[in-house]
mmCIF file of C-alpha atoms in Angstrom:
data_model
loop_
_atom_site.group_PDB
_atom_site.id
_atom_site.type_symbol
_atom_site.label_atom_id
_atom_site.label_comp_id
_atom_site.label_asym_id
_atom_site.label_seq_id
_atom_site.Cartn_x
_atom_site.Cartn_y
_atom_site.Cartn_z
ATOM 1 C CA MET A 1046 81.965 83.482 77.656
ATOM 2 C CA ALA A 1047 84.778 83.623 80.210
ATOM 3 C CA GLU A 1048 87.489 86.224 79.873
ATOM 4 C CA ALA A 1049 90.952 84.883 79.043
ATOM 5 C CA PRO A 1050 93.164 84.712 82.119
ATOM 6 C CA ILE A 1051 96.066 87.055 82.662
ATOM 7 C CA VAL A 1052 99.269 85.042 82.964
ATOM 8 C CA VAL A 1053 102.363 86.269 84.802
ATOM 9 C CA THR A 1054 105.769 84.819 83.975
ATOM 10 C CA ARG A 1055 109.297 85.624 85.005
ATOM 11 C CA LEU A 1056 111.452 86.800 82.128
ATOM 12 C CA THR A 1057 114.858 85.327 81.414
ATOM 13 C CA GLU A 1058 117.850 86.977 79.839
ATOM 14 C CA GLN A 1059 116.726 85.622 76.466
ATOM 15 C CA ASP A 1060 113.533 87.704 76.827
ATOM 16 C CA TRP A 1061 115.471 90.969 76.873
ATOM 17 C CA ALA A 1062 113.812 92.327 73.697
ATOM 18 C CA THR A 1063 110.324 91.734 75.131
ATOM 19 C CA TYR A 1064 111.339 93.534 78.307
ATOM 20 C CA ARG A 1065 112.868 96.397 76.323
ATOM 21 C CA GLU A 1066 109.620 96.793 74.386
ATOM 22 C CA ILE A 1067 107.359 96.951 77.437
ATOM 23 C CA ARG A 1068 109.801 99.112 79.421
ATOM 24 C CA LEU A 1069 109.902 101.675 76.618
ATOM 25 C CA GLU A 1070 106.104 101.559 76.372
ATOM 26 C CA MET A 1071 105.738 102.219 80.107
ATOM 27 C CA LEU A 1072 108.233 105.086 80.026
ATOM 28 C CA HIS A 1073 106.404 106.618 77.075
ATOM 29 C CA GLU A 1074 102.858 106.179 78.399
ATOM 30 C CA SER A 1075 103.468 106.993 82.098
ATOM 31 C CA ALA A 1076 106.650 109.070 82.094
ATOM 32 C CA PHE A 1077 105.668 110.878 85.319
ATOM 33 C CA ALA A 1078 105.627 107.623 87.290
ATOM 34 C CA PHE A 1079 109.237 106.589 86.778
ATOM 35 C CA GLY A 1080 112.675 107.902 87.617
ATOM 36 C CA SER A 1081 114.025 106.704 84.281
ATOM 37 C CA ARG A 1082 113.443 108.613 81.063
ATOM 38 C CA TYR A 1083 112.328 107.185 77.735
ATOM 39 C CA ALA A 1084 115.069 108.990 75.764
ATOM 40 C CA ASP A 1085 117.773 107.473 77.968
ATOM 41 C CA ALA A 1086 116.311 103.958 77.975
ATOM 42 C CA ALA A 1087 115.853 103.971 74.197
ATOM 43 C CA GLN A 1088 119.641 104.312 73.846
ATOM 44 C CA PHE A 1089 120.510 101.245 75.938
ATOM 45 C CA ASP A 1090 122.089 98.359 74.055
ATOM 46 C CA GLU A 1091 121.245 94.662 74.203
ATOM 47 C CA ARG A 1092 123.907 94.045 76.845
ATOM 48 C CA HIS A 1093 122.231 96.535 79.194
ATOM 49 C CA TRP A 1094 118.765 94.979 78.759
ATOM 50 C CA ARG A 1095 120.113 91.463 79.270
ATOM 51 C CA GLN A 1096 121.907 92.592 82.449
ATOM 52 C CA ARG A 1097 118.774 94.241 83.820
ATOM 53 C CA VAL A 1098 116.731 91.068 83.362
ATOM 54 C CA ARG A 1099 119.557 88.866 84.700
ATOM 55 C CA ASP A 1100 120.124 90.966 87.839
ATOM 56 C CA ASN A 1101 116.466 91.370 88.841
ATOM 57 C CA GLY A 1102 113.239 89.437 88.907
ATOM 58 C CA VAL A 1103 111.358 90.889 85.953
ATOM 59 C CA PHE A 1104 107.753 89.707 85.706
ATOM 60 C CA LEU A 1105 105.558 90.097 82.651
ATOM 61 C CA ALA A 1106 101.748 89.955 82.623
ATOM 62 C CA THR A 1107 100.191 88.809 79.357
ATOM 63 C CA LEU A 1108 96.656 88.456 78.064
ATOM 64 C CA ASP A 1109 96.285 86.058 75.149
ATOM 65 C CA GLY A 1110 100.065 86.204 74.755
ATOM 66 C CA VAL A 1111 100.163 90.010 74.501
ATOM 67 C CA PRO A 1112 102.162 91.881 77.180
ATOM 68 C CA VAL A 1113 99.889 94.045 79.348
ATOM 69 C CA GLY A 1114 102.119 94.845 82.321
ATOM 70 C CA SER A 1115 105.383 94.379 84.107
ATOM 71 C CA ALA A 1116 106.904 94.628 87.586
ATOM 72 C CA THR A 1117 110.444 94.168 88.818
ATOM 73 C CA TYR A 1118 111.773 92.615 92.033
ATOM 74 C CA SER A 1119 115.097 94.113 93.098
ATOM 75 C CA GLU A 1120 117.462 93.461 95.964
ATOM 76 C CA ALA A 1121 120.151 95.820 94.682
ATOM 77 C CA MET A 1122 118.140 98.949 95.493
ATOM 78 C CA SER A 1123 117.505 98.005 99.118
ATOM 79 C CA THR A 1124 119.689 99.365 101.906
ATOM 80 C CA ASN A 1125 118.626 96.601 104.300
ATOM 81 C CA SER A 1126 119.602 92.993 103.597
ATOM 82 C CA GLN A 1127 116.182 91.802 104.830
ATOM 83 C CA ASP A 1128 114.269 94.001 102.376
ATOM 84 C CA ALA A 1129 113.544 93.943 98.668
ATOM 85 C CA GLU A 1130 112.041 96.548 96.348
ATOM 86 C CA LEU A 1131 109.092 96.488 93.981
ATOM 87 C CA VAL A 1132 110.080 98.782 91.108
ATOM 88 C CA ALA A 1133 109.082 99.542 87.526
ATOM 89 C CA MET A 1134 105.463 98.509 88.095
ATOM 90 C CA TRP A 1135 103.166 99.291 85.167
ATOM 91 C CA VAL A 1136 99.975 98.038 83.550
ATOM 92 C CA ALA A 1137 98.796 99.155 80.117
ATOM 93 C CA PRO A 1138 95.811 101.528 80.305
ATOM 94 C CA ALA A 1139 93.454 99.044 78.595
ATOM 95 C CA SER A 1140 94.272 96.419 81.268
ATOM 96 C CA ARG A 1141 93.968 98.629 84.334
ATOM 97 C CA GLY A 1142 91.171 97.470 86.588
ATOM 98 C CA THR A 1143 91.813 93.823 85.728
ATOM 99 C CA SER A 1144 93.764 91.378 87.860
ATOM 100 C CA ALA A 1145 97.067 92.201 86.091
ATOM 101 C CA ALA A 1146 98.421 94.626 88.700
ATOM 102 C CA ARG A 1147 97.490 92.435 91.656
ATOM 103 C CA LEU A 1148 99.026 89.361 90.015
ATOM 104 C CA LEU A 1149 102.274 91.237 89.340
ATOM 105 C CA VAL A 1150 102.467 92.434 92.949
ATOM 106 C CA GLU A 1151 101.786 88.893 94.174
ATOM 107 C CA GLU A 1152 104.663 87.547 92.052
ATOM 108 C CA VAL A 1153 107.074 90.120 93.482
ATOM 109 C CA LEU A 1154 105.943 89.230 97.018
ATOM 110 C CA ALA A 1155 106.334 85.512 96.254
ATOM 111 C CA GLU A 1156 109.865 86.128 94.952
ATOM 112 C CA ALA A 1157 110.706 87.983 98.163
ATOM 113 C CA ALA A 1158 109.376 85.057 100.200
ATOM 114 C CA ARG A 1159 111.383 82.544 98.125
ATOM 115 C CA ARG A 1160 114.519 84.580 98.775
ATOM 116 C CA GLY A 1161 113.868 84.876 102.509
ATOM 117 C CA ARG A 1162 113.229 88.621 102.519
ATOM 118 C CA ARG A 1163 111.265 90.112 105.398
ATOM 119 C CA ARG A 1164 109.717 93.114 103.698
ATOM 120 C CA VAL A 1165 109.042 94.630 100.272
ATOM 121 C CA LEU A 1166 109.250 98.394 99.808
ATOM 122 C CA LEU A 1167 108.195 100.624 96.942
ATOM 123 C CA SER A 1168 107.988 104.270 95.972
ATOM 124 C CA VAL A 1169 104.879 105.758 94.388
ATOM 125 C CA VAL A 1170 104.220 109.269 93.137
ATOM 126 C CA GLU A 1171 102.067 110.955 95.789
ATOM 127 C CA THR A 1172 99.524 112.144 93.222
ATOM 128 C CA ASN A 1173 99.036 108.648 91.748
ATOM 129 C CA GLU A 1174 96.007 107.766 93.858
ATOM 130 C CA PRO A 1175 94.962 104.713 91.775
ATOM 131 C CA ALA A 1176 98.389 103.122 92.355
ATOM 132 C CA ARG A 1177 98.313 103.999 96.048
ATOM 133 C CA ARG A 1178 94.875 102.348 96.382
ATOM 134 C CA LEU A 1179 96.136 99.250 94.605
ATOM 135 C CA TYR A 1180 99.151 98.950 96.896
ATOM 136 C CA ARG A 1181 96.995 99.464 100.005
ATOM 137 C CA ARG A 1182 94.637 96.696 98.823
ATOM 138 C CA CYS A 1183 97.697 94.483 98.406
ATOM 139 C CA GLY A 1184 98.695 95.092 102.042
ATOM 140 C CA PHE A 1185 101.229 97.903 101.678
ATOM 141 C CA VAL A 1186 101.204 100.780 104.164
ATOM 142 C CA GLU A 1187 102.756 104.204 103.862
ATOM 143 C CA THR A 1188 105.917 104.474 105.936
ATOM 144 C CA GLY A 1189 105.733 108.241 106.418
ATOM 145 C CA ASN A 1190 108.915 108.702 104.389
ATOM 146 C CA THR A 1191 108.933 110.737 101.214
ATOM 147 C CA GLU A 1192 111.590 111.647 98.703
ATOM 148 C CA PRO A 1193 111.622 114.083 95.788
ATOM 149 C CA HIS A 1194 110.842 112.552 92.406
ATOM 150 C CA PRO A 1195 114.117 112.069 90.493
ATOM 151 C CA ASN A 1196 112.840 114.065 87.503
ATOM 152 C CA ASP A 1197 110.693 116.683 89.230
ATOM 153 C CA ALA A 1198 111.673 118.075 92.630
ATOM 154 C CA CYS A 1199 108.169 119.600 92.958
ATOM 155 C CA VAL A 1200 106.659 116.109 93.186
ATOM 156 C CA ASN A 1201 107.203 113.683 96.045
ATOM 157 C CA GLU A 1202 107.313 109.920 96.030
ATOM 158 C CA LEU A 1203 105.844 108.151 99.033
ATOM 159 C CA ARG A 1204 107.507 105.078 100.467
ATOM 160 C CA MET A 1205 105.264 102.102 101.177
ATOM 161 C CA ALA A 1206 106.123 98.760 102.765
ATOM 162 C CA ARG A 1207 104.594 95.363 103.312
ATOM 163 C CA ASP A 1208 105.786 92.456 105.402
ATOM 164 C CA VAL A 1209 106.201 89.450 103.149
ATOM 165 C CA GLN A 1210 104.461 86.993 105.459
ATOM 166 C CA ILE A 1211 101.166 88.824 106.048
ATOM 167 C CA PRO A 1212 98.146 87.097 104.502
ATOM 168 C CA ALA A 1213 96.658 88.281 101.228
ATOM 169 C CA MET A 1214 94.086 91.040 101.432
ATOM 170 C CA PRO A 1215 90.634 89.460 101.712
ATOM 171 C CA GLY A 1216 87.915 90.664 99.404
ATOM 172 C CA TRP A 1217 90.167 92.120 96.722
ATOM 173 C CA SER A 1218 88.468 92.106 93.372
ATOM 174 C CA ALA A 1219 89.401 93.277 89.915
ATOM 175 C CA GLU A 1220 86.072 95.135 89.756
ATOM 176 C CA ALA A 1221 87.306 97.425 92.540
ATOM 177 C CA GLY A 1222 89.801 98.730 90.013
ATOM 178 C CA GLN A 1223 93.490 99.298 90.074
#
């Protein structure tokens, strides 16, 4: 029997409660990976969540209608008008190693292409080797730039970049893992 497909959709402002739920889950489960803190995000009101979805491209991966991951496309964080950022990328532990992460990255890259951006950048915790492997498989390369993690100056985040127009990575498979 075939496995149900993972579906990625772009959230709208009306989906703010769904985004709030998965964002809080990601901050709780993988606190080390994000600059935001669960305690702070849990205090945000509806207006804040609606604004976040409205101002960014927030993508949600679902399996049988259940959220299993999310990624955000942002132009506001970029210092170069030709660049965009992939931020707030997360896949639930039970769905890691499936196509969810790759599909989310592809949606962010497609959004950048639709908006005429030249490059997508991201930051990843240097010790998060599974995420670094995923991004490399998706065509991202390390830029050589690092920055201290916002919540732990003893940990660095690596900057990675990918040109929007390069072809997809051949031979990528979900079996290779996240």
